Amino acid sequence: MPEGDTIHRTATRLGSALTGRPLATFDLRHPSPGSALEGPTAGETITEVRAEGKYLVIAFAGGAVLETHMKMTGAWHLYRPGERWRRSRSKMRVLVATDDWVAVCFAAPHVRLYNGEGPGGRRRAATGDRAHLGPDLCTPDPDLDEIRRRLAAPGEGPRPLLDVLLDQRLFCGVGNVYKCEVLWACGHHPLTPLATVDPAGVDDLIATSHRLLRANLDSAQRTTVPEGLAVYGRAEEPCLRCDAPIAYALLGRANRPTYWCPGCQPEPAPADV
């Protein structure tokens, strides 16, 4: 699944090509349940392309809003008219074209169209599929107080940090790679319960997530340390901090690949788990 920085880079690229230009063609295939029956029409201005967490949103002047989520299979491509596509046309979910560019979303599991929201489609963010999202850590100034409030909600305390970091209801943008990198940077074992981390440590987790995501918005080559990545994909290699071999396991609610250093990310005591 793309991390938040990937979706923001995609939104920036598509936005540069599409925003402010009249729509030439809109073609939606196999829309997700609940989609509007009528889409934007040719000649309407594409008013905005933005990322909201891991959703990519395209808004049209007539009020239509297209919402996509890539999950594990989807991708947006950008082509010049007539350019050969790099994926099969049978995988196309939606096409948004101007006279100069063709944006194609392939194989995304979630492609939904809303109507009647007014310019920019901002109302849907409060009531649609994105309503549950926490503040986006890819943005310059996420609402830190709101994140702290969500983290302090009943039931969050016993959850392990690796699940907390991936929960887009609390804050958006962290995916599996950043989950591992943030926990290493902050020195926490992935299974450490949130409730055992003091407020300063929680703020450090949020700040580190924000810093690493923002640092990678302009580059497809993701780096969190000068060497590249500190732990992700480095099983059995020496830790850059203490030389202990990096550990790997499928952990957490979603059984996701997880990397950490047993030397400087000590496992929590049994009473804490």
PDB file of C-alpha atoms in Angstrom:
ATOM      1  CA  MET A   1       0.000   0.000   0.000  1.00  0.00           C
ATOM      2  CA  PRO A   2       1.454   3.419  -0.889  1.00  0.00           C
ATOM      3  CA  GLU A   3       2.568   5.533   2.051  1.00  0.00           C
ATOM      4  CA  GLY A   4       1.275   9.055   2.523  1.00  0.00           C
ATOM      5  CA  ASP A   5       4.295  10.660   0.898  1.00  0.00           C
ATOM      6  CA  THR A   6       3.710   8.647  -2.286  1.00  0.00           C
ATOM      7  CA  ILE A   7       0.094   9.812  -2.548  1.00  0.00           C
ATOM      8  CA  HIS A   8       1.113  13.439  -1.962  1.00  0.00           C
ATOM      9  CA  ARG A   9       3.761  13.196  -4.698  1.00  0.00           C
ATOM     10  CA  THR A  10       1.193  11.681  -7.046  1.00  0.00           C
ATOM     11  CA  ALA A  11      -1.310  14.430  -6.246  1.00  0.00           C
ATOM     12  CA  THR A  12       1.329  17.087  -6.904  1.00  0.00           C
ATOM     13  CA  ARG A  13       2.228  15.558 -10.258  1.00  0.00           C
ATOM     14  CA  LEU A  14      -1.373  15.118 -11.389  1.00  0.00           C
ATOM     15  CA  GLY A  15      -2.284  18.544 -10.067  1.00  0.00           C
ATOM     16  CA  SER A  16       0.421  20.228 -12.121  1.00  0.00           C
ATOM     17  CA  ALA A  17      -0.949  18.610 -15.268  1.00  0.00           C
ATOM     18  CA  LEU A  18      -4.696  18.864 -14.638  1.00  0.00           C
ATOM     19  CA  THR A  19      -5.613  21.700 -12.271  1.00  0.00           C
ATOM     20  CA  GLY A  20      -7.227  24.716 -13.902  1.00  0.00           C
ATOM     21  CA  ARG A  21      -7.690  22.972 -17.246  1.00  0.00           C
ATOM     22  CA  PRO A  22     -10.974  22.021 -18.929  1.00  0.00           C
ATOM     23  CA  LEU A  23     -11.921  18.373 -18.879  1.00  0.00           C
ATOM     24  CA  ALA A  24     -11.865  16.671 -22.275  1.00  0.00           C
ATOM     25  CA  THR A  25     -12.832  13.104 -21.298  1.00  0.00           C
ATOM     26  CA  PHE A  26     -14.026  11.410 -18.101  1.00  0.00           C
ATOM     27  CA  ASP A  27     -14.429   7.627 -18.126  1.00  0.00           C
ATOM     28  CA  LEU A  28     -15.282   5.717 -14.929  1.00  0.00           C
ATOM     29  CA  ARG A  29     -15.333   1.905 -15.009  1.00  0.00           C
ATOM     30  CA  HIS A  30     -16.713  -0.344 -12.259  1.00  0.00           C
ATOM     31  CA  PRO A  31     -17.262   2.431  -9.691  1.00  0.00           C
ATOM     32  CA  SER A  32     -17.295   1.540  -6.004  1.00  0.00           C
ATOM     33  CA  PRO A  33     -20.708   1.145  -4.327  1.00  0.00           C
ATOM     34  CA  GLY A  34     -22.382   4.430  -3.522  1.00  0.00           C
ATOM     35  CA  SER A  35     -20.935   6.315  -6.477  1.00  0.00           C
ATOM     36  CA  ALA A  36     -22.928   9.010  -8.239  1.00  0.00           C
ATOM     37  CA  LEU A  37     -24.483   7.947 -11.514  1.00  0.00           C
ATOM     38  CA  GLU A  38     -23.395  11.021 -13.447  1.00  0.00           C
ATOM     39  CA  GLY A  39     -19.846  12.311 -13.676  1.00  0.00           C
ATOM     40  CA  PRO A  40     -18.322  15.608 -14.711  1.00  0.00           C
ATOM     41  CA  THR A  41     -18.913  16.712 -18.293  1.00  0.00           C
ATOM     42  CA  ALA A  42     -16.506  17.815 -20.982  1.00  0.00           C
ATOM     43  CA  GLY A  43     -15.573  21.459 -20.664  1.00  0.00           C
ATOM     44  CA  GLU A  44     -15.789  21.583 -16.862  1.00  0.00           C
ATOM     45  CA  THR A  45     -12.678  22.904 -15.163  1.00  0.00           C
ATOM     46  CA  ILE A  46     -10.660  20.528 -13.002  1.00  0.00           C
ATOM     47  CA  THR A  47     -10.429  22.677  -9.889  1.00  0.00           C
ATOM     48  CA  GLU A  48      -8.162  20.679  -7.610  1.00  0.00           C
ATOM     49  CA  VAL A  49      -6.110  17.538  -7.144  1.00  0.00           C
ATOM     50  CA  ARG A  50      -5.200  16.830  -3.549  1.00  0.00           C
ATOM     51  CA  ALA A  51      -4.134  14.086  -1.159  1.00  0.00           C
ATOM     52  CA  GLU A  52      -6.102  13.425   1.997  1.00  0.00           C
ATOM     53  CA  GLY A  53      -4.200  10.792   3.930  1.00  0.00           C
ATOM     54  CA  LYS A  54      -3.911   7.881   1.510  1.00  0.00           C
ATOM     55  CA  TYR A  55      -6.852   9.047  -0.621  1.00  0.00           C
ATOM     56  CA  LEU A  56      -6.287  10.956  -3.848  1.00  0.00           C
ATOM     57  CA  VAL A  57      -9.101  13.392  -4.614  1.00  0.00           C
ATOM     58  CA  ILE A  58      -9.904  15.203  -7.872  1.00  0.00           C
ATOM     59  CA  ALA A  59     -12.542  17.963  -7.786  1.00  0.00           C
ATOM     60  CA  PHE A  60     -14.428  19.477 -10.731  1.00  0.00           C
ATOM     61  CA  ALA A  61     -16.099  22.868 -11.118  1.00  0.00           C
ATOM     62  CA  GLY A  62     -19.574  21.375 -11.485  1.00  0.00           C
ATOM     63  CA  GLY A  63     -19.387  19.836  -8.015  1.00  0.00           C
ATOM     64  CA  ALA A  64     -18.282  16.287  -8.819  1.00  0.00           C
ATOM     65  CA  VAL A  65     -15.509  14.840  -6.681  1.00  0.00           C
ATOM     66  CA  LEU A  66     -13.555  11.701  -7.552  1.00  0.00           C
ATOM     67  CA  GLU A  67     -12.074   9.804  -4.617  1.00  0.00           C
ATOM     68  CA  THR A  68      -9.543   6.967  -5.091  1.00  0.00           C
ATOM     69  CA  HIS A  69      -7.602   4.744  -2.703  1.00  0.00           C
ATOM     70  CA  MET A  70      -4.766   2.635  -4.108  1.00  0.00           C
ATOM     71  CA  LYS A  71      -4.456   0.013  -1.336  1.00  0.00           C
ATOM     72  CA  MET A  72      -2.142  -2.802  -2.516  1.00  0.00           C
ATOM     73  CA  THR A  73      -2.936  -2.853  -6.242  1.00  0.00           C
ATOM     74  CA  GLY A  74      -3.740   0.615  -7.563  1.00  0.00           C
ATOM     75  CA  ALA A  75      -1.673   3.268  -9.300  1.00  0.00           C
ATOM     76  CA  TRP A  76      -2.182   6.567 -11.129  1.00  0.00           C
ATOM     77  CA  HIS A  77      -0.285   7.074 -14.401  1.00  0.00           C
ATOM     78  CA  LEU A  78       0.082  10.246 -16.429  1.00  0.00           C
ATOM     79  CA  TYR A  79       0.434  10.122 -20.221  1.00  0.00           C
ATOM     80  CA  ARG A  80       0.445  12.408 -23.205  1.00  0.00           C
ATOM     81  CA  PRO A  81      -2.458  11.858 -25.616  1.00  0.00           C
ATOM     82  CA  GLY A  82      -1.652   8.906 -27.863  1.00  0.00           C
ATOM     83  CA  GLU A  83       1.197   7.672 -25.641  1.00  0.00           C
ATOM     84  CA  ARG A  84       1.215   3.912 -25.066  1.00  0.00           C
ATOM     85  CA  TRP A  85      -0.012   2.880 -21.638  1.00  0.00           C
ATOM     86  CA  ARG A  86       2.280   0.852 -19.404  1.00  0.00           C
ATOM     87  CA  ARG A  87      -0.570  -1.240 -18.010  1.00  0.00           C
ATOM     88  CA  SER A  88      -3.436  -3.113 -19.622  1.00  0.00           C
ATOM     89  CA  ARG A  89      -6.547  -1.130 -20.510  1.00  0.00           C
ATOM     90  CA  SER A  90      -8.582  -3.855 -18.802  1.00  0.00           C
ATOM     91  CA  LYS A  91      -7.133  -2.634 -15.485  1.00  0.00           C
ATOM     92  CA  MET A  92      -8.369   0.937 -15.985  1.00  0.00           C
ATOM     93  CA  ARG A  93     -10.782   2.157 -13.295  1.00  0.00           C
ATOM     94  CA  VAL A  94     -11.008   5.813 -14.265  1.00  0.00           C
ATOM     95  CA  LEU A  95      -9.606   8.178 -16.888  1.00  0.00           C
ATOM     96  CA  VAL A  96      -9.406  11.958 -16.532  1.00  0.00           C
ATOM     97  CA  ALA A  97      -8.123  13.691 -19.666  1.00  0.00           C
ATOM     98  CA  THR A  98      -7.480  17.219 -20.856  1.00  0.00           C
ATOM     99  CA  ASP A  99      -6.292  18.226 -24.312  1.00  0.00           C
ATOM    100  CA  ASP A 100      -2.691  17.881 -23.135  1.00  0.00           C
ATOM    101  CA  TRP A 101      -2.668  15.073 -20.534  1.00  0.00           C
ATOM    102  CA  VAL A 102      -4.331  11.737 -19.811  1.00  0.00           C
ATOM    103  CA  ALA A 103      -4.438  10.631 -16.158  1.00  0.00           C
ATOM    104  CA  VAL A 104      -5.373   6.975 -15.691  1.00  0.00           C
ATOM    105  CA  CYS A 105      -6.058   5.146 -12.452  1.00  0.00           C
ATOM    106  CA  PHE A 106      -5.358   1.422 -12.730  1.00  0.00           C
ATOM    107  CA  ALA A 107      -6.568  -1.405 -10.479  1.00  0.00           C
ATOM    108  CA  ALA A 108      -7.513   0.726  -7.474  1.00  0.00           C
ATOM    109  CA  PRO A 109      -9.971  -1.145  -5.220  1.00  0.00           C
ATOM    110  CA  HIS A 110     -11.719   2.083  -4.198  1.00  0.00           C
ATOM    111  CA  VAL A 111     -12.892   4.507  -6.893  1.00  0.00           C
ATOM    112  CA  ARG A 112     -15.917   6.533  -5.882  1.00  0.00           C
ATOM    113  CA  LEU A 113     -17.600   9.569  -7.433  1.00  0.00           C
ATOM    114  CA  TYR A 114     -19.589  12.113  -5.427  1.00  0.00           C
ATOM    115  CA  ASN A 115     -21.768  14.911  -6.753  1.00  0.00           C
ATOM    116  CA  GLY A 116     -23.308  18.136  -5.503  1.00  0.00           C
ATOM    117  CA  GLU A 117     -20.532  19.308  -3.214  1.00  0.00           C
ATOM    118  CA  GLY A 118     -19.743  22.684  -4.702  1.00  0.00           C
ATOM    119  CA  PRO A 119     -16.322  23.882  -5.898  1.00  0.00           C
ATOM    120  CA  GLY A 120     -13.427  22.015  -4.334  1.00  0.00           C
ATOM    121  CA  GLY A 121     -15.607  19.295  -2.826  1.00  0.00           C
ATOM    122  CA  ARG A 122     -14.642  20.203   0.730  1.00  0.00           C
ATOM    123  CA  ARG A 123     -17.975  19.172   2.264  1.00  0.00           C
ATOM    124  CA  ARG A 124     -17.395  15.526   1.440  1.00  0.00           C
ATOM    125  CA  ALA A 125     -14.289  15.451   3.629  1.00  0.00           C
ATOM    126  CA  ALA A 126     -16.556  15.809   6.663  1.00  0.00           C
ATOM    127  CA  THR A 127     -19.189  13.253   5.643  1.00  0.00           C
ATOM    128  CA  GLY A 128     -17.805  10.732   3.142  1.00  0.00           C
ATOM    129  CA  ASP A 129     -15.243   7.971   3.171  1.00  0.00           C
ATOM    130  CA  ARG A 130     -12.571  10.372   4.376  1.00  0.00           C
ATOM    131  CA  ALA A 131     -14.587  11.499   7.396  1.00  0.00           C
ATOM    132  CA  HIS A 132     -12.798   9.107   9.741  1.00  0.00           C
ATOM    133  CA  LEU A 133      -9.306  10.329   8.882  1.00  0.00           C
ATOM    134  CA  GLY A 134      -7.070  11.955  11.468  1.00  0.00           C
ATOM    135  CA  PRO A 135      -4.800  14.934  10.717  1.00  0.00           C
ATOM    136  CA  ASP A 136      -2.466  14.370   7.772  1.00  0.00           C
ATOM    137  CA  LEU A 137       1.206  14.284   8.799  1.00  0.00           C
ATOM    138  CA  CYS A 138       2.295  15.045   5.244  1.00  0.00           C
ATOM    139  CA  THR A 139       0.886  18.559   5.555  1.00  0.00           C
ATOM    140  CA  PRO A 140       3.033  21.416   6.910  1.00  0.00           C
ATOM    141  CA  ASP A 141       1.014  22.048  10.084  1.00  0.00           C
ATOM    142  CA  PRO A 142      -1.086  19.075  11.199  1.00  0.00           C
ATOM    143  CA  ASP A 143      -3.345  19.584  14.206  1.00  0.00           C
ATOM    144  CA  LEU A 144      -1.150  18.099  16.942  1.00  0.00           C
ATOM    145  CA  ASP A 145      -3.698  18.727  19.681  1.00  0.00           C
ATOM    146  CA  GLU A 146      -6.291  16.762  17.724  1.00  0.00           C
ATOM    147  CA  ILE A 147      -3.833  13.881  17.304  1.00  0.00           C
ATOM    148  CA  ARG A 148      -3.131  13.861  21.057  1.00  0.00           C
ATOM    149  CA  ARG A 149      -6.872  13.877  21.742  1.00  0.00           C
ATOM    150  CA  ARG A 150      -7.429  10.885  19.482  1.00  0.00           C
ATOM    151  CA  LEU A 151      -4.504   8.979  20.980  1.00  0.00           C
ATOM    152  CA  ALA A 152      -5.881   9.577  24.481  1.00  0.00           C
ATOM    153  CA  ALA A 153      -9.282   8.092  23.626  1.00  0.00           C
ATOM    154  CA  PRO A 154     -10.453   5.089  25.685  1.00  0.00           C
ATOM    155  CA  GLY A 155      -9.230   1.829  24.236  1.00  0.00           C
ATOM    156  CA  GLU A 156      -6.134   3.202  22.518  1.00  0.00           C
ATOM    157  CA  GLY A 157      -3.734   2.725  25.457  1.00  0.00           C
ATOM    158  CA  PRO A 158      -3.335  -1.088  25.336  1.00  0.00           C
ATOM    159  CA  ARG A 159      -2.738  -1.153  21.590  1.00  0.00           C
ATOM    160  CA  PRO A 160       0.842  -1.835  20.403  1.00  0.00           C
ATOM    161  CA  LEU A 161       2.659   1.032  18.746  1.00  0.00           C
ATOM    162  CA  LEU A 162       2.942  -0.734  15.392  1.00  0.00           C
ATOM    163  CA  ASP A 163      -0.886  -0.799  15.126  1.00  0.00           C
ATOM    164  CA  VAL A 164      -1.262   2.741  16.449  1.00  0.00           C
ATOM    165  CA  LEU A 165       1.090   4.175  13.826  1.00  0.00           C
ATOM    166  CA  LEU A 166      -0.818   2.508  10.989  1.00  0.00           C
ATOM    167  CA  ASP A 167      -4.262   3.609  12.183  1.00  0.00           C
ATOM    168  CA  GLN A 168      -5.325   6.378   9.801  1.00  0.00           C
ATOM    169  CA  ARG A 169      -8.151   7.337  12.181  1.00  0.00           C
ATOM    170  CA  LEU A 170      -5.521   8.731  14.559  1.00  0.00           C
ATOM    171  CA  PHE A 171      -3.274  10.452  12.024  1.00  0.00           C
ATOM    172  CA  CYS A 172      -2.663   9.914   8.323  1.00  0.00           C
ATOM    173  CA  GLY A 173       0.354   9.137   6.222  1.00  0.00           C
ATOM    174  CA  VAL A 174       2.354   6.463   8.038  1.00  0.00           C
ATOM    175  CA  GLY A 175       2.523   3.140   6.216  1.00  0.00           C
ATOM    176  CA  ASN A 176       4.470  -0.020   6.858  1.00  0.00           C
ATOM    177  CA  VAL A 177       7.880   1.379   5.908  1.00  0.00           C
ATOM    178  CA  TYR A 178       7.552   4.481   8.069  1.00  0.00           C
ATOM    179  CA  LYS A 179       6.073   2.421  10.898  1.00  0.00           C
ATOM    180  CA  CYS A 180       9.351   0.510  11.158  1.00  0.00           C
ATOM    181  CA  GLU A 181      11.574   3.531  10.586  1.00  0.00           C
ATOM    182  CA  VAL A 182       9.799   5.757  13.130  1.00  0.00           C
ATOM    183  CA  LEU A 183       9.874   3.100  15.833  1.00  0.00           C
ATOM    184  CA  TRP A 184      13.602   2.579  15.266  1.00  0.00           C
ATOM    185  CA  ALA A 185      14.304   6.311  15.310  1.00  0.00           C
ATOM    186  CA  CYS A 186      12.399   6.687  18.603  1.00  0.00           C
ATOM    187  CA  GLY A 187      13.822   3.513  20.166  1.00  0.00           C
ATOM    188  CA  HIS A 188      10.536   1.669  20.756  1.00  0.00           C
ATOM    189  CA  HIS A 189       9.849  -2.021  20.201  1.00  0.00           C
ATOM    190  CA  PRO A 190       6.928  -2.504  17.764  1.00  0.00           C
ATOM    191  CA  LEU A 191       4.849  -4.308  20.417  1.00  0.00           C
ATOM    192  CA  THR A 192       5.245  -1.623  23.077  1.00  0.00           C
ATOM    193  CA  PRO A 193       1.761  -0.604  24.334  1.00  0.00           C
ATOM    194  CA  LEU A 194       0.885   3.015  23.712  1.00  0.00           C
ATOM    195  CA  ALA A 195      -0.079   3.483  27.378  1.00  0.00           C
ATOM    196  CA  THR A 196       3.497   2.755  28.519  1.00  0.00           C
ATOM    197  CA  VAL A 197       4.930   5.655  26.484  1.00  0.00           C
ATOM    198  CA  ASP A 198       5.019   8.963  28.370  1.00  0.00           C
ATOM    199  CA  PRO A 199       3.543  12.125  26.796  1.00  0.00           C
ATOM    200  CA  ALA A 200       6.966  13.360  25.669  1.00  0.00           C
ATOM    201  CA  GLY A 201       7.576  10.019  23.975  1.00  0.00           C
ATOM    202  CA  VAL A 202       4.210  10.164  22.224  1.00  0.00           C
ATOM    203  CA  ASP A 203       5.002  13.663  20.977  1.00  0.00           C
ATOM    204  CA  ASP A 204       8.359  12.352  19.722  1.00  0.00           C
ATOM    205  CA  LEU A 205       6.615   9.608  17.737  1.00  0.00           C
ATOM    206  CA  ILE A 206       4.290  12.156  16.131  1.00  0.00           C
ATOM    207  CA  ALA A 207       7.072  14.644  15.427  1.00  0.00           C
ATOM    208  CA  THR A 208       9.359  11.972  13.965  1.00  0.00           C
ATOM    209  CA  SER A 209       6.595  10.644  11.717  1.00  0.00           C
ATOM    210  CA  HIS A 210       5.862  14.176  10.521  1.00  0.00           C
ATOM    211  CA  ARG A 211       9.549  14.951   9.929  1.00  0.00           C
ATOM    212  CA  LEU A 212      10.296  11.783   7.949  1.00  0.00           C
ATOM    213  CA  LEU A 213       7.165  12.027   5.806  1.00  0.00           C
ATOM    214  CA  ARG A 214       7.778  15.702   4.998  1.00  0.00           C
ATOM    215  CA  ALA A 215      11.430  15.012   4.184  1.00  0.00           C
ATOM    216  CA  ASN A 216      10.408  12.549   1.472  1.00  0.00           C
ATOM    217  CA  LEU A 217       7.670  14.483  -0.312  1.00  0.00           C
ATOM    218  CA  ASP A 218       9.935  15.552  -3.169  1.00  0.00           C
ATOM    219  CA  SER A 219      11.798  12.313  -3.842  1.00  0.00           C
ATOM    220  CA  ALA A 220      10.670   8.869  -4.958  1.00  0.00           C
ATOM    221  CA  GLN A 221      13.833   7.442  -3.396  1.00  0.00           C
ATOM    222  CA  ARG A 222      12.665   7.184   0.205  1.00  0.00           C
ATOM    223  CA  THR A 223      15.339   7.811   2.851  1.00  0.00           C
ATOM    224  CA  THR A 224      15.154   8.117   6.622  1.00  0.00           C
ATOM    225  CA  VAL A 225      18.888   7.986   7.417  1.00  0.00           C
ATOM    226  CA  PRO A 226      21.882   8.993   5.281  1.00  0.00           C
ATOM    227  CA  GLU A 227      22.372   5.339   4.301  1.00  0.00           C
ATOM    228  CA  GLY A 228      18.800   5.031   3.018  1.00  0.00           C
ATOM    229  CA  LEU A 229      16.509   3.113   5.382  1.00  0.00           C
ATOM    230  CA  ALA A 230      17.510   2.213   8.914  1.00  0.00           C
ATOM    231  CA  VAL A 231      15.711  -1.122   9.367  1.00  0.00           C
ATOM    232  CA  TYR A 232      13.064  -1.755   6.704  1.00  0.00           C
ATOM    233  CA  GLY A 233      14.150  -4.541   4.337  1.00  0.00           C
ATOM    234  CA  ARG A 234      17.421  -5.068   6.259  1.00  0.00           C
ATOM    235  CA  ALA A 235      16.724  -8.317   8.130  1.00  0.00           C
ATOM    236  CA  GLU A 236      19.905  -9.819   9.658  1.00  0.00           C
ATOM    237  CA  GLU A 237      21.987  -6.805   8.628  1.00  0.00           C
ATOM    238  CA  PRO A 238      23.742  -4.844  11.408  1.00  0.00           C
ATOM    239  CA  CYS A 239      21.852  -2.021  13.073  1.00  0.00           C
ATOM    240  CA  LEU A 240      23.247   1.363  12.125  1.00  0.00           C
ATOM    241  CA  ARG A 241      23.119   2.398  15.781  1.00  0.00           C
ATOM    242  CA  CYS A 242      24.258  -0.629  17.806  1.00  0.00           C
ATOM    243  CA  ASP A 243      25.385  -3.291  15.266  1.00  0.00           C
ATOM    244  CA  ALA A 244      22.862  -5.898  16.477  1.00  0.00           C
ATOM    245  CA  PRO A 245      21.283  -7.876  13.614  1.00  0.00           C
ATOM    246  CA  ILE A 246      17.943  -6.460  12.464  1.00  0.00           C
ATOM    247  CA  ALA A 247      14.986  -8.710  13.315  1.00  0.00           C
ATOM    248  CA  TYR A 248      12.002  -9.455  11.107  1.00  0.00           C
ATOM    249  CA  ALA A 249       8.547 -10.907  11.783  1.00  0.00           C
ATOM    250  CA  LEU A 250       4.927 -10.617  10.722  1.00  0.00           C
ATOM    251  CA  LEU A 251       3.372  -8.673  13.572  1.00  0.00           C
ATOM    252  CA  GLY A 252       0.326  -6.650  14.534  1.00  0.00           C
ATOM    253  CA  ARG A 253      -3.350  -6.758  13.804  1.00  0.00           C
ATOM    254  CA  ALA A 254      -2.794  -6.979  10.054  1.00  0.00           C
ATOM    255  CA  ASN A 255       0.198  -9.350  10.315  1.00  0.00           C
ATOM    256  CA  ARG A 256       2.363  -6.875   8.415  1.00  0.00           C
ATOM    257  CA  PRO A 257       6.114  -7.297   7.758  1.00  0.00           C
ATOM    258  CA  THR A 258       7.937  -5.598  10.619  1.00  0.00           C
ATOM    259  CA  TYR A 259      11.632  -4.826  11.071  1.00  0.00           C
ATOM    260  CA  TRP A 260      13.311  -3.673  14.283  1.00  0.00           C
ATOM    261  CA  CYS A 261      16.579  -3.844  16.206  1.00  0.00           C
ATOM    262  CA  PRO A 262      16.472  -6.090  19.295  1.00  0.00           C
ATOM    263  CA  GLY A 263      19.543  -4.293  20.628  1.00  0.00           C
ATOM    264  CA  CYS A 264      18.219  -0.728  20.806  1.00  0.00           C
ATOM    265  CA  GLN A 265      14.468  -1.403  20.618  1.00  0.00           C
ATOM    266  CA  PRO A 266      14.069  -3.680  23.627  1.00  0.00           C
ATOM    267  CA  GLU A 267      11.006  -5.891  23.865  1.00  0.00           C
ATOM    268  CA  PRO A 268       8.480  -4.671  26.453  1.00  0.00           C
ATOM    269  CA  ALA A 269       8.244  -6.527  29.755  1.00  0.00           C
ATOM    270  CA  PRO A 270       5.467  -9.164  29.842  1.00  0.00           C
ATOM    271  CA  ALA A 271       3.493  -7.086  32.355  1.00  0.00           C
ATOM    272  CA  ASP A 272       3.438  -4.204  29.866  1.00  0.00           C
ATOM    273  CA  VAL A 273       2.074  -6.206  26.941  1.00  0.00           C
TER     274      VAL A 273
END
